[in-house]
mmCIF file with all atom_site columns, C-alpha atoms and ligand atoms in Angstrom:
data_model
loop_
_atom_site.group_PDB
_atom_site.id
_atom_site.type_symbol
_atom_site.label_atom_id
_atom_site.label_alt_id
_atom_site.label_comp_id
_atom_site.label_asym_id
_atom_site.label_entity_id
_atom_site.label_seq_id
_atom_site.pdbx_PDB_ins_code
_atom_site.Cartn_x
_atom_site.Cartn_y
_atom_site.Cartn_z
_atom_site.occupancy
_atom_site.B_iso_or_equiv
_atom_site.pdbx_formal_charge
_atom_site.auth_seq_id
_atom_site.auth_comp_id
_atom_site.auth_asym_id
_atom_site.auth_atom_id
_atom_site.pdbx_PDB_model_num
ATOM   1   C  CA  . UNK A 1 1   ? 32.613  98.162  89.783 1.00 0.00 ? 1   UNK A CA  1
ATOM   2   C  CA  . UNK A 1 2   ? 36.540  98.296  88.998 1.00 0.00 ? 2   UNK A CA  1
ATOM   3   C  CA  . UNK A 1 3   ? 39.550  99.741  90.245 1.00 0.00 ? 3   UNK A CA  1
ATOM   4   C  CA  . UNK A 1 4   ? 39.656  102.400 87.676 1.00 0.00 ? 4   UNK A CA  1
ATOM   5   C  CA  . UNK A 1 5   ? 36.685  103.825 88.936 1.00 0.00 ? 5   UNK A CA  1
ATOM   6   C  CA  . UNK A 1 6   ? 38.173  104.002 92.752 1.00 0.00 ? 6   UNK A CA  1
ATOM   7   C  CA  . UNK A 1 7   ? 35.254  101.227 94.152 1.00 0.00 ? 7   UNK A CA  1
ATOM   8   C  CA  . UNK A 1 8   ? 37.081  97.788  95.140 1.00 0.00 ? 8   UNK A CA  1
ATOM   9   C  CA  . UNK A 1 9   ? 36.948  95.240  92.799 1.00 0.00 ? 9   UNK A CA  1
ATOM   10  C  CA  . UNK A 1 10  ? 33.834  92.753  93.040 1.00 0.00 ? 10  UNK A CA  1
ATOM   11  C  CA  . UNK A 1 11  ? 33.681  89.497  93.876 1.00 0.00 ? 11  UNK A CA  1
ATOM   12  C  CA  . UNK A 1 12  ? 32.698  88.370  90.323 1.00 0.00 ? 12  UNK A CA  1
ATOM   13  C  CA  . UNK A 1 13  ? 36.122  90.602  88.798 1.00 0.00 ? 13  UNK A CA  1
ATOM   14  C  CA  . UNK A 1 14  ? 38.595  88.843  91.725 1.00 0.00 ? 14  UNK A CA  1
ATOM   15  C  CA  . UNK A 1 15  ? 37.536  85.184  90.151 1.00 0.00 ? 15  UNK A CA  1
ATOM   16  C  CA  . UNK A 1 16  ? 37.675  86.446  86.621 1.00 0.00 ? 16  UNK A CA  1
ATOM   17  C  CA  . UNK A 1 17  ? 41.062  87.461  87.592 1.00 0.00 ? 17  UNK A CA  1
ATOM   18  C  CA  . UNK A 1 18  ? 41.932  84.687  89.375 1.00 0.00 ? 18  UNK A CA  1
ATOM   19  C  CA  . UNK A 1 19  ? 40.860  82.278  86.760 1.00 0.00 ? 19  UNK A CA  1
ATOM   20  C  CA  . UNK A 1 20  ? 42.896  84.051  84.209 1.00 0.00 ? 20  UNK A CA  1
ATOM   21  C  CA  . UNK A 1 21  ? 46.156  83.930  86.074 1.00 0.00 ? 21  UNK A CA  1
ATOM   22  C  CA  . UNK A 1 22  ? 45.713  80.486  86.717 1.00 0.00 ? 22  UNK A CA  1
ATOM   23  C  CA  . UNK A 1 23  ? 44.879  79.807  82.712 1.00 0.00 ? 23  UNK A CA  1
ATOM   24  C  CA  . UNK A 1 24  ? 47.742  81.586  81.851 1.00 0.00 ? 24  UNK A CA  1
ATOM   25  C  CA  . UNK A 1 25  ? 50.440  79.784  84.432 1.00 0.00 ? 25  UNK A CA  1
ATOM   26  C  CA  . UNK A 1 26  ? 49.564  76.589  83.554 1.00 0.00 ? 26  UNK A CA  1
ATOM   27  C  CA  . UNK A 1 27  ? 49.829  77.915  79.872 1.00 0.00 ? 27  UNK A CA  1
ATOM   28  C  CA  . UNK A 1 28  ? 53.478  78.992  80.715 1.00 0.00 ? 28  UNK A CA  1
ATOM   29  C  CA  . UNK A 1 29  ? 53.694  75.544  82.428 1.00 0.00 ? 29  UNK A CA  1
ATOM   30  C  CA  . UNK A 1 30  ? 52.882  73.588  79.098 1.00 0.00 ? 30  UNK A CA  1
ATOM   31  C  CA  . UNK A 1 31  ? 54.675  75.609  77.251 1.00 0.00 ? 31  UNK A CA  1
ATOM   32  C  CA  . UNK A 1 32  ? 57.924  75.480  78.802 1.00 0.00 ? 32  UNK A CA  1
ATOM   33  C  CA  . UNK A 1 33  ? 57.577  71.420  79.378 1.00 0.00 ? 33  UNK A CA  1
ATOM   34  C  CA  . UNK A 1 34  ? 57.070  71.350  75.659 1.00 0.00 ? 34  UNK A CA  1
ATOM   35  C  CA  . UNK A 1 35  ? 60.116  73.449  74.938 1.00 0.00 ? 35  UNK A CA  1
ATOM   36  C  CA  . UNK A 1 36  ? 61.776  71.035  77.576 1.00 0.00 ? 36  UNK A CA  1
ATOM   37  C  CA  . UNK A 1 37  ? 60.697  67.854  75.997 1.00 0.00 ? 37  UNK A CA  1
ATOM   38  C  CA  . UNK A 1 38  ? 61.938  68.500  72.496 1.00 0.00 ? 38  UNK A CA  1
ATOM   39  C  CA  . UNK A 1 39  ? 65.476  67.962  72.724 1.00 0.00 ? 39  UNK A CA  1
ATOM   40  C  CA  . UNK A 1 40  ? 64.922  64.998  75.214 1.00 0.00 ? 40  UNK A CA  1
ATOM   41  C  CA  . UNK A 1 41  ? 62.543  63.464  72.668 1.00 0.00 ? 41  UNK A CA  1
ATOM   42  C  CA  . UNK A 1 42  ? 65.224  64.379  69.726 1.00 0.00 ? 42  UNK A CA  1
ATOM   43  C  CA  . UNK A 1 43  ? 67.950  62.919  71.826 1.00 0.00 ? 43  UNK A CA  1
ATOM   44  C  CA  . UNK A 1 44  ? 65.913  59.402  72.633 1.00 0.00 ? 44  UNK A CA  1
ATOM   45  C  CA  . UNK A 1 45  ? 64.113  59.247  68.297 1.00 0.00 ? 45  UNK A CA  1
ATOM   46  C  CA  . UNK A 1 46  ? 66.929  60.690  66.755 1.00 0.00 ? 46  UNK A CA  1
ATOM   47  C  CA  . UNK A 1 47  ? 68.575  57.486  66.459 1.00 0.00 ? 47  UNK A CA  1
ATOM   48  C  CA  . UNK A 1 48  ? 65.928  55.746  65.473 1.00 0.00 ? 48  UNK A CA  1
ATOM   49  C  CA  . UNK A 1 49  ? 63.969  58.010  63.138 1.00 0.00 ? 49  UNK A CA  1
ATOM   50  C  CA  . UNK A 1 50  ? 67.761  58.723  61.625 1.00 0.00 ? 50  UNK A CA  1
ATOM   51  C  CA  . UNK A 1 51  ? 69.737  55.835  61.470 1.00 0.00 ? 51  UNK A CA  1
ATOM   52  C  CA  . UNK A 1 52  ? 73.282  56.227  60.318 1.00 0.00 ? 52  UNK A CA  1
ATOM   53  C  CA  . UNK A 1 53  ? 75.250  53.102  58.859 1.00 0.00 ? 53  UNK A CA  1
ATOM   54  C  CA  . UNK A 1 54  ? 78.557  52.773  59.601 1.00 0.00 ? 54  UNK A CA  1
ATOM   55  C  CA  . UNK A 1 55  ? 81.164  54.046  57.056 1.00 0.00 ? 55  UNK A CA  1
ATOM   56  C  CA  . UNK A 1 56  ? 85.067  53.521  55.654 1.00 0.00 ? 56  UNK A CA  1
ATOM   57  C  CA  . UNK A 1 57  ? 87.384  54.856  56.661 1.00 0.00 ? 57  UNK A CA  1
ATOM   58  C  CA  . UNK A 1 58  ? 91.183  55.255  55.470 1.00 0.00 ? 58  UNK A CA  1
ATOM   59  C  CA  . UNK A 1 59  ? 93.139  54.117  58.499 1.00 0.00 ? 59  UNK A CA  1
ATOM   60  C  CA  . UNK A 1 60  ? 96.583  55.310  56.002 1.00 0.00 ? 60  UNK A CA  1
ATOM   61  C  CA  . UNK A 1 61  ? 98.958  53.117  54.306 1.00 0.00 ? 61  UNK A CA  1
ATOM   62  C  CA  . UNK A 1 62  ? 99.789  49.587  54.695 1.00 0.00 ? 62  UNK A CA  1
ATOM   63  C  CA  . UNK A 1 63  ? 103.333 50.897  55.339 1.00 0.00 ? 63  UNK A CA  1
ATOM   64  C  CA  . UNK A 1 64  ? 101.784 52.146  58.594 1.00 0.00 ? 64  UNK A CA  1
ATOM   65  C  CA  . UNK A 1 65  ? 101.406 48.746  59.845 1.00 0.00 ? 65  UNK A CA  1
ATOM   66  C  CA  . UNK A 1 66  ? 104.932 46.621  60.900 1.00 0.00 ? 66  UNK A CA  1
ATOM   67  C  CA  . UNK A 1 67  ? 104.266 43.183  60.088 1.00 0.00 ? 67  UNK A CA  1
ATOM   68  C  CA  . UNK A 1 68  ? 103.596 40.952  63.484 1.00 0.00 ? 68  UNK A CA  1
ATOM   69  C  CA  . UNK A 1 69  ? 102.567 43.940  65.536 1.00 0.00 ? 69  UNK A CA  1
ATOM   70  C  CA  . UNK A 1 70  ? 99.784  45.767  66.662 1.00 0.00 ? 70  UNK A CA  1
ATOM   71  C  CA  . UNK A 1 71  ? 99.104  49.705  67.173 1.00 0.00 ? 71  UNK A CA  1
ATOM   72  C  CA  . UNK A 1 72  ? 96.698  51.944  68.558 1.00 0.00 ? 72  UNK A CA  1
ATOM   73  C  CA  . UNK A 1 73  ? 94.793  54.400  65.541 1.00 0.00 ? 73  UNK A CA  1
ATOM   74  C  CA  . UNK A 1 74  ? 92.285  57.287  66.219 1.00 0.00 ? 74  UNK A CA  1
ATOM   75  C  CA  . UNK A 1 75  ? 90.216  58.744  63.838 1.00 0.00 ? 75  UNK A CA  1
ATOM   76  C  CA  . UNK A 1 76  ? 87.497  61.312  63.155 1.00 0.00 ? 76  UNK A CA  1
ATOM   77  C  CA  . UNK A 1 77  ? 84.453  59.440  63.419 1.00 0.00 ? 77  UNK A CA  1
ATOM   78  C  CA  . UNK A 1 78  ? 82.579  59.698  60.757 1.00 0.00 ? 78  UNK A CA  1
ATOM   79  C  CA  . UNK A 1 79  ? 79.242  59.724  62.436 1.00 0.00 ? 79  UNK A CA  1
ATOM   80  C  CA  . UNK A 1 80  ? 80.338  62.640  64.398 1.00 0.00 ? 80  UNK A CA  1
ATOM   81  C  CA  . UNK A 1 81  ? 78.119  65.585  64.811 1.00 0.00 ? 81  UNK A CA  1
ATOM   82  C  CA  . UNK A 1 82  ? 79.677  69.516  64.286 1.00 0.00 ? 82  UNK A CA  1
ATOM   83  C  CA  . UNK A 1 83  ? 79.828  70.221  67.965 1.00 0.00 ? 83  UNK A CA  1
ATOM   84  C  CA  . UNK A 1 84  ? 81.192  66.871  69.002 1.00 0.00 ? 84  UNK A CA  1
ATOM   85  C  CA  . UNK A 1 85  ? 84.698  68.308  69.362 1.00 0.00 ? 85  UNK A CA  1
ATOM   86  C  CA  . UNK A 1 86  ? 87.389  65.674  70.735 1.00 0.00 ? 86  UNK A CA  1
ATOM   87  C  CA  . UNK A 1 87  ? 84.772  63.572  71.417 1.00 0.00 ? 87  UNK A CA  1
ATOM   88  C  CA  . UNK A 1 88  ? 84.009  62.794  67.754 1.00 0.00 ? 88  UNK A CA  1
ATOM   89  C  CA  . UNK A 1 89  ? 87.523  60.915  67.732 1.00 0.00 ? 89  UNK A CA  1
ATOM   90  C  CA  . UNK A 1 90  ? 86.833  56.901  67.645 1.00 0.00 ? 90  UNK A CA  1
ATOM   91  C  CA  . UNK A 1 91  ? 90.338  54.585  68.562 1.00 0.00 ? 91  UNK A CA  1
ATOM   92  C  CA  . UNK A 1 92  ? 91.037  51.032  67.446 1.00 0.00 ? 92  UNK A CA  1
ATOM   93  C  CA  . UNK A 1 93  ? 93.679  48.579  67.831 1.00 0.00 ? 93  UNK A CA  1
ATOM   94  C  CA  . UNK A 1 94  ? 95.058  47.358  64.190 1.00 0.00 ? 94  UNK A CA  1
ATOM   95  C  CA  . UNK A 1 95  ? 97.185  44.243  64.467 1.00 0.00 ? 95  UNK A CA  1
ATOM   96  C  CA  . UNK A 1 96  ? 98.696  43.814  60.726 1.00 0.00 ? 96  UNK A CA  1
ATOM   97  C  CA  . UNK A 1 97  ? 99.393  39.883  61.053 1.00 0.00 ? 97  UNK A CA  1
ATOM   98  C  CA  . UNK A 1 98  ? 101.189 39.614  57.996 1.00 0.00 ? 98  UNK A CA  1
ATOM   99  C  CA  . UNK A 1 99  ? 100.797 40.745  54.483 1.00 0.00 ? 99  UNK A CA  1
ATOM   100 C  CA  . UNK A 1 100 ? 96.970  41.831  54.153 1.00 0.00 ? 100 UNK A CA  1
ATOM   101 C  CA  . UNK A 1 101 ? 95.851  40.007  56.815 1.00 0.00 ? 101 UNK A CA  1
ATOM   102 C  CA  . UNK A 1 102 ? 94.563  42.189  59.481 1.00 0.00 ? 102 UNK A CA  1
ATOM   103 C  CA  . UNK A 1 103 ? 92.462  42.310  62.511 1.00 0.00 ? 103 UNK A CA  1
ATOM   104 C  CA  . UNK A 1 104 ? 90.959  45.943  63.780 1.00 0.00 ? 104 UNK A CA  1
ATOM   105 C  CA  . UNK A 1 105 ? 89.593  46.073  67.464 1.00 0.00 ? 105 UNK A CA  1
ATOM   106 C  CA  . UNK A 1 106 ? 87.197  48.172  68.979 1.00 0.00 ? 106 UNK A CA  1
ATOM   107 C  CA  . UNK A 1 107 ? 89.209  49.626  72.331 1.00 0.00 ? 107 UNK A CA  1
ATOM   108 C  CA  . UNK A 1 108 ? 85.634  49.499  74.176 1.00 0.00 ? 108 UNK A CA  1
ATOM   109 C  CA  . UNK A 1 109 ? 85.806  46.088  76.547 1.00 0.00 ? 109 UNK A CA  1
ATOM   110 C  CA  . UNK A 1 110 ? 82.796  44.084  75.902 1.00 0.00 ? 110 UNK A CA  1
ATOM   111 C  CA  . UNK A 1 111 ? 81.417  44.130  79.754 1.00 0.00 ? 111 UNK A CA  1
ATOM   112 C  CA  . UNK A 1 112 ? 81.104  47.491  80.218 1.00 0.00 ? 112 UNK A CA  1
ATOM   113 C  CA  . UNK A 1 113 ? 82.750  49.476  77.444 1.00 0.00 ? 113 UNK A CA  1
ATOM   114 C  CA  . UNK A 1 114 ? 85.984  50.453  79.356 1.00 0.00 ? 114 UNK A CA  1
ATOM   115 C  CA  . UNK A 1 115 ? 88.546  51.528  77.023 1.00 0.00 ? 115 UNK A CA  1
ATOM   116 C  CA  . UNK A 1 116 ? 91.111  48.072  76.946 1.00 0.00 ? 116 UNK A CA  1
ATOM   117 C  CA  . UNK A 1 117 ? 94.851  48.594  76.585 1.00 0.00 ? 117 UNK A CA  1
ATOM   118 C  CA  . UNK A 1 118 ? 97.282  46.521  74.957 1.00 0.00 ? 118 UNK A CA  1
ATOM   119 C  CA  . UNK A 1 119 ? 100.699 44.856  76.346 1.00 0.00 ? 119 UNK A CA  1
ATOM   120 C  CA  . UNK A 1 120 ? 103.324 44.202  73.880 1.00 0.00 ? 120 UNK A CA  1
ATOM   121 C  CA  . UNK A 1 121 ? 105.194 42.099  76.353 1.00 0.00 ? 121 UNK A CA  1
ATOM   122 C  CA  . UNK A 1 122 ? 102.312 39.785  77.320 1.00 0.00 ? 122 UNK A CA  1
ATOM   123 C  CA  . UNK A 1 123 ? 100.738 39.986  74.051 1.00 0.00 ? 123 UNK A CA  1
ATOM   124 C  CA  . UNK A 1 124 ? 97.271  40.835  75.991 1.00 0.00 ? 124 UNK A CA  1
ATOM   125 C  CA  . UNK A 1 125 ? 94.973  43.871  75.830 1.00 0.00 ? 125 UNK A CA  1
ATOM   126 C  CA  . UNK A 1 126 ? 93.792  44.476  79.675 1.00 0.00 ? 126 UNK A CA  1
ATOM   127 C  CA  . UNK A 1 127 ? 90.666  46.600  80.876 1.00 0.00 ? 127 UNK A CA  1
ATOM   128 C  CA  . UNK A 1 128 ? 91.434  48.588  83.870 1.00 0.00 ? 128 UNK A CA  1
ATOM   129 C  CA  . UNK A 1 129 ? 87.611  48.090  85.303 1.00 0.00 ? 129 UNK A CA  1
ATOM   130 C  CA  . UNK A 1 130 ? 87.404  44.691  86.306 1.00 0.00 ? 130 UNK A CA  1
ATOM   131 C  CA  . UNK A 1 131 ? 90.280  42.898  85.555 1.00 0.00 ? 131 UNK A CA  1
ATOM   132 C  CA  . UNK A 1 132 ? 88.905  41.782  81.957 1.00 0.00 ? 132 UNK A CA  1
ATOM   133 C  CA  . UNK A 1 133 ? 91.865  39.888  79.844 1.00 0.00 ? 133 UNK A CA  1
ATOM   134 C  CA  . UNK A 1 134 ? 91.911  39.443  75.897 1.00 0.00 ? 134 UNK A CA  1
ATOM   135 C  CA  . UNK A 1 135 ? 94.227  37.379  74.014 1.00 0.00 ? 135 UNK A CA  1
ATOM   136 C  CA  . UNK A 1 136 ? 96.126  39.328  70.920 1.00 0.00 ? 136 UNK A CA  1
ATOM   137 C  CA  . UNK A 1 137 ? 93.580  37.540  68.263 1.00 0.00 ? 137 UNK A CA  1
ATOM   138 C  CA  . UNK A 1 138 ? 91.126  39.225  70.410 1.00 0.00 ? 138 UNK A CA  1
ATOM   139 C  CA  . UNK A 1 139 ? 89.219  36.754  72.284 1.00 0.00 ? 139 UNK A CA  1
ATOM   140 C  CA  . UNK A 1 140 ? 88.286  36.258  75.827 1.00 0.00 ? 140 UNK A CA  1
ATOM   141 C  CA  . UNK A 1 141 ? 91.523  34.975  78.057 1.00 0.00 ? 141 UNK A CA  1
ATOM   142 C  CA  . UNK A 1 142 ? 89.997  35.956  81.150 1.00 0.00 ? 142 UNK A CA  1
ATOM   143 C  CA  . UNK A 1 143 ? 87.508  38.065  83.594 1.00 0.00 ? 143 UNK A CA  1
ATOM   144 C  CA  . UNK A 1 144 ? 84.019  39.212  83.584 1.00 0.00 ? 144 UNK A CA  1
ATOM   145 C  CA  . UNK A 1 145 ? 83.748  40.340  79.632 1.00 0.00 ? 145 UNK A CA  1
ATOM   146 C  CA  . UNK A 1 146 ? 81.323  37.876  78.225 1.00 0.00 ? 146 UNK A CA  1
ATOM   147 C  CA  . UNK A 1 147 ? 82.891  37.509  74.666 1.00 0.00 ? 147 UNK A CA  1
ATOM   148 C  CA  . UNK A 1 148 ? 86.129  38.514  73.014 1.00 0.00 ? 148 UNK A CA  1
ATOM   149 C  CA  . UNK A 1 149 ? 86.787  42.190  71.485 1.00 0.00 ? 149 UNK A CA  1
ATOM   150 C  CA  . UNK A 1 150 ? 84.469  43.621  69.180 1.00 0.00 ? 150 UNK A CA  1
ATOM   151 C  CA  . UNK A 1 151 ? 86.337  43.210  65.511 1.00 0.00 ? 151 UNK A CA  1
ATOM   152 C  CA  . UNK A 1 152 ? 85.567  45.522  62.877 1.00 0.00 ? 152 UNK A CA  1
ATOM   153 C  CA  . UNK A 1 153 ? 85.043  45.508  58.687 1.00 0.00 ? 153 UNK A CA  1
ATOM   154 C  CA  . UNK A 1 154 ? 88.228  46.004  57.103 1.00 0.00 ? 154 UNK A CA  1
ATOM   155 C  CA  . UNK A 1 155 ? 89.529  45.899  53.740 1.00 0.00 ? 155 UNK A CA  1
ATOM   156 C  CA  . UNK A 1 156 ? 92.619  46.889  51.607 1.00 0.00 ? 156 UNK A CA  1
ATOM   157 C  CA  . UNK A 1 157 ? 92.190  49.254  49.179 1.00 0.00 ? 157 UNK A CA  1
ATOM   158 C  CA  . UNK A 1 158 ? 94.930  51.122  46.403 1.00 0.00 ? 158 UNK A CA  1
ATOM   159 C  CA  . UNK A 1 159 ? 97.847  49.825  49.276 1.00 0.00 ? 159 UNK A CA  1
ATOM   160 C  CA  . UNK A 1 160 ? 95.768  51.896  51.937 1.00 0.00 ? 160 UNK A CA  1
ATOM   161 C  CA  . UNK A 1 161 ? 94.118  50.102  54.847 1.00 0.00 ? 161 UNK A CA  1
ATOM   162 C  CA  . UNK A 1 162 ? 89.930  51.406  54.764 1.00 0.00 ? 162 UNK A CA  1
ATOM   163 C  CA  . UNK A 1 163 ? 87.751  49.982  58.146 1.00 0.00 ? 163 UNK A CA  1
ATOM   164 C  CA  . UNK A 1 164 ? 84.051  50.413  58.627 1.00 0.00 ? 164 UNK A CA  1
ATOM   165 C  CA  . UNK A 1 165 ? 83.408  52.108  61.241 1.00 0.00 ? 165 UNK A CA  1
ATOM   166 C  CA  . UNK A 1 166 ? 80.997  54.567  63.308 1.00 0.00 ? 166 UNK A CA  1
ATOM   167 C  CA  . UNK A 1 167 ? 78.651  53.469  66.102 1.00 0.00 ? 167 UNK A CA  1
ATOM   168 C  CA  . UNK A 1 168 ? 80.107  51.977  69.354 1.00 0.00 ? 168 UNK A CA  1
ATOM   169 C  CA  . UNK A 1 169 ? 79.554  48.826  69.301 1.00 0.00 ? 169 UNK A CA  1
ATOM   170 C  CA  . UNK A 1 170 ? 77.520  46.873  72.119 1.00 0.00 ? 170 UNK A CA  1
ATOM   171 C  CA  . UNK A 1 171 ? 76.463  43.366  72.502 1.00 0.00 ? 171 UNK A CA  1
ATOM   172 C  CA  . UNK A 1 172 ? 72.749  44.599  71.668 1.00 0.00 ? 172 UNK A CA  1
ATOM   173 C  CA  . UNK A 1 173 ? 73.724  46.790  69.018 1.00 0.00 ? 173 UNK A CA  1
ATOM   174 C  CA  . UNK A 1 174 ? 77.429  45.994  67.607 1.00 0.00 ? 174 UNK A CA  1
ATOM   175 C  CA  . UNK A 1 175 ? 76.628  47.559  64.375 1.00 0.00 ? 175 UNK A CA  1
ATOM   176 C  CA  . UNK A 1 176 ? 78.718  46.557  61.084 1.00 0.00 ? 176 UNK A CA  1
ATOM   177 C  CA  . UNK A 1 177 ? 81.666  44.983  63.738 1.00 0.00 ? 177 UNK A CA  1
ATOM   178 C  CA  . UNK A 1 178 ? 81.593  41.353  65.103 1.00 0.00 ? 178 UNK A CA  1
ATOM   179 C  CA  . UNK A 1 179 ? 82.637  40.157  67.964 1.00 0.00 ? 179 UNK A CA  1
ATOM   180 C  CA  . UNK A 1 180 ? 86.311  38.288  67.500 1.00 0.00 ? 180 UNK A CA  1
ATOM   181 C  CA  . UNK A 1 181 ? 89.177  35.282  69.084 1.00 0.00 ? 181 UNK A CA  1
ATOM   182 C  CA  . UNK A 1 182 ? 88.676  31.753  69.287 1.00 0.00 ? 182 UNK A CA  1
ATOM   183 C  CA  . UNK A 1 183 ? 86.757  32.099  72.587 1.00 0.00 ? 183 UNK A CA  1
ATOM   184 C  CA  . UNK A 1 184 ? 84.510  34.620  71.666 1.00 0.00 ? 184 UNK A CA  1
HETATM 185 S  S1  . LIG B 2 .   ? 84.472  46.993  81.719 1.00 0.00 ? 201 LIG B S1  1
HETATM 186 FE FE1 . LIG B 2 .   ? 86.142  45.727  81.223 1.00 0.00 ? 201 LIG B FE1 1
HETATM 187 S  S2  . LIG B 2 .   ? 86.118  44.174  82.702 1.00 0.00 ? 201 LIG B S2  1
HETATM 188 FE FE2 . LIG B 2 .   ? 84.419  45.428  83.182 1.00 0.00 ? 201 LIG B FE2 1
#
């Protein structure tokens, strides 16, 4: 009959057995590619089902900015999330070309996002990936980028110097910023 009562278990017991174990594994199976799937699914729809616009941001005072010259900024990011750590820093170029009149560059190249760096002497900002070259207003001198630097919002507010700012921009997707120079 059963084991309890010392006889072997029957045929009919094994399979009930059997069919149980294999009910409950693929159970454990759905179960844990459920668990699995949530975060993915979160990671992919989050975006989407949340969207988050860009926001100002005080870059500091216009006394920040020499006249005729051009400085690297990083910020807080404020699309950051609470575990993003030093990663929810953003950087941007601000080149204060006189009086109010500003331009603020994503550091992200536009071929493949490499962060670009800028050269006083040459008055260029180079990526270190392929050789891409950008003029100081920004647009495309040179190289495989397909437009000039990505340009963001930017206004002066109370003396301080606020840009819009939060999503990387992409040529897809460039968000609030636009894509900047002559030969953009
Ligand atoms: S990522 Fe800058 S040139 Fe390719």
């Amino acid at each position: 009959m059963n084991s309890q009562s010392g006889e072997p278990p029957t045929m009919e017991t094994a399979t009930t057995r059997r069919g149980f174990m294999e009910w409950f594994s693929w159970a454990l199976l759905g179960l844990g590619s459920v668990a699995m799937a949530i975060p993915i699914l979160g990671f992919f729809l989050g975006p989407i089902l949340k969207p988050r616009a860009d926001e100002w941001v005080d870059f500091g005072p216009l006394t920040d900015f020499p006249q005729n010259s051009t400085r690297l900024v990083d910020v807080l990011n404020p699309l950051r999330g609470a575990n993003d750590g030093m990663t929810g820093k953003v950087a941007a170029y601000v080149r204060r070309i006189e009086g109010e009149t500003f331009q603020i560059f994503s550091t992200h190249c536009t071929h493949l996002g490499c962060p670009v760096s800028w050269f006083k002497e040459s008055g260029l900002y180079m990526c270190p990936c392929h050789g891409g070259v950008y003029y100081e207003d920004g647009g495309h001198a040179s190289g495989p980028p397909p437009r000039g630097l990505y340009e963001f919002e930017h206004r002066v507010e109370k003396d301080r110097l606020m840009v819009k700012l939060g999503h990387l921009p992409t040529l897809q997707d460039p968000g609030s910023a636009h894509v900047s120079g002559k030969n953009s």
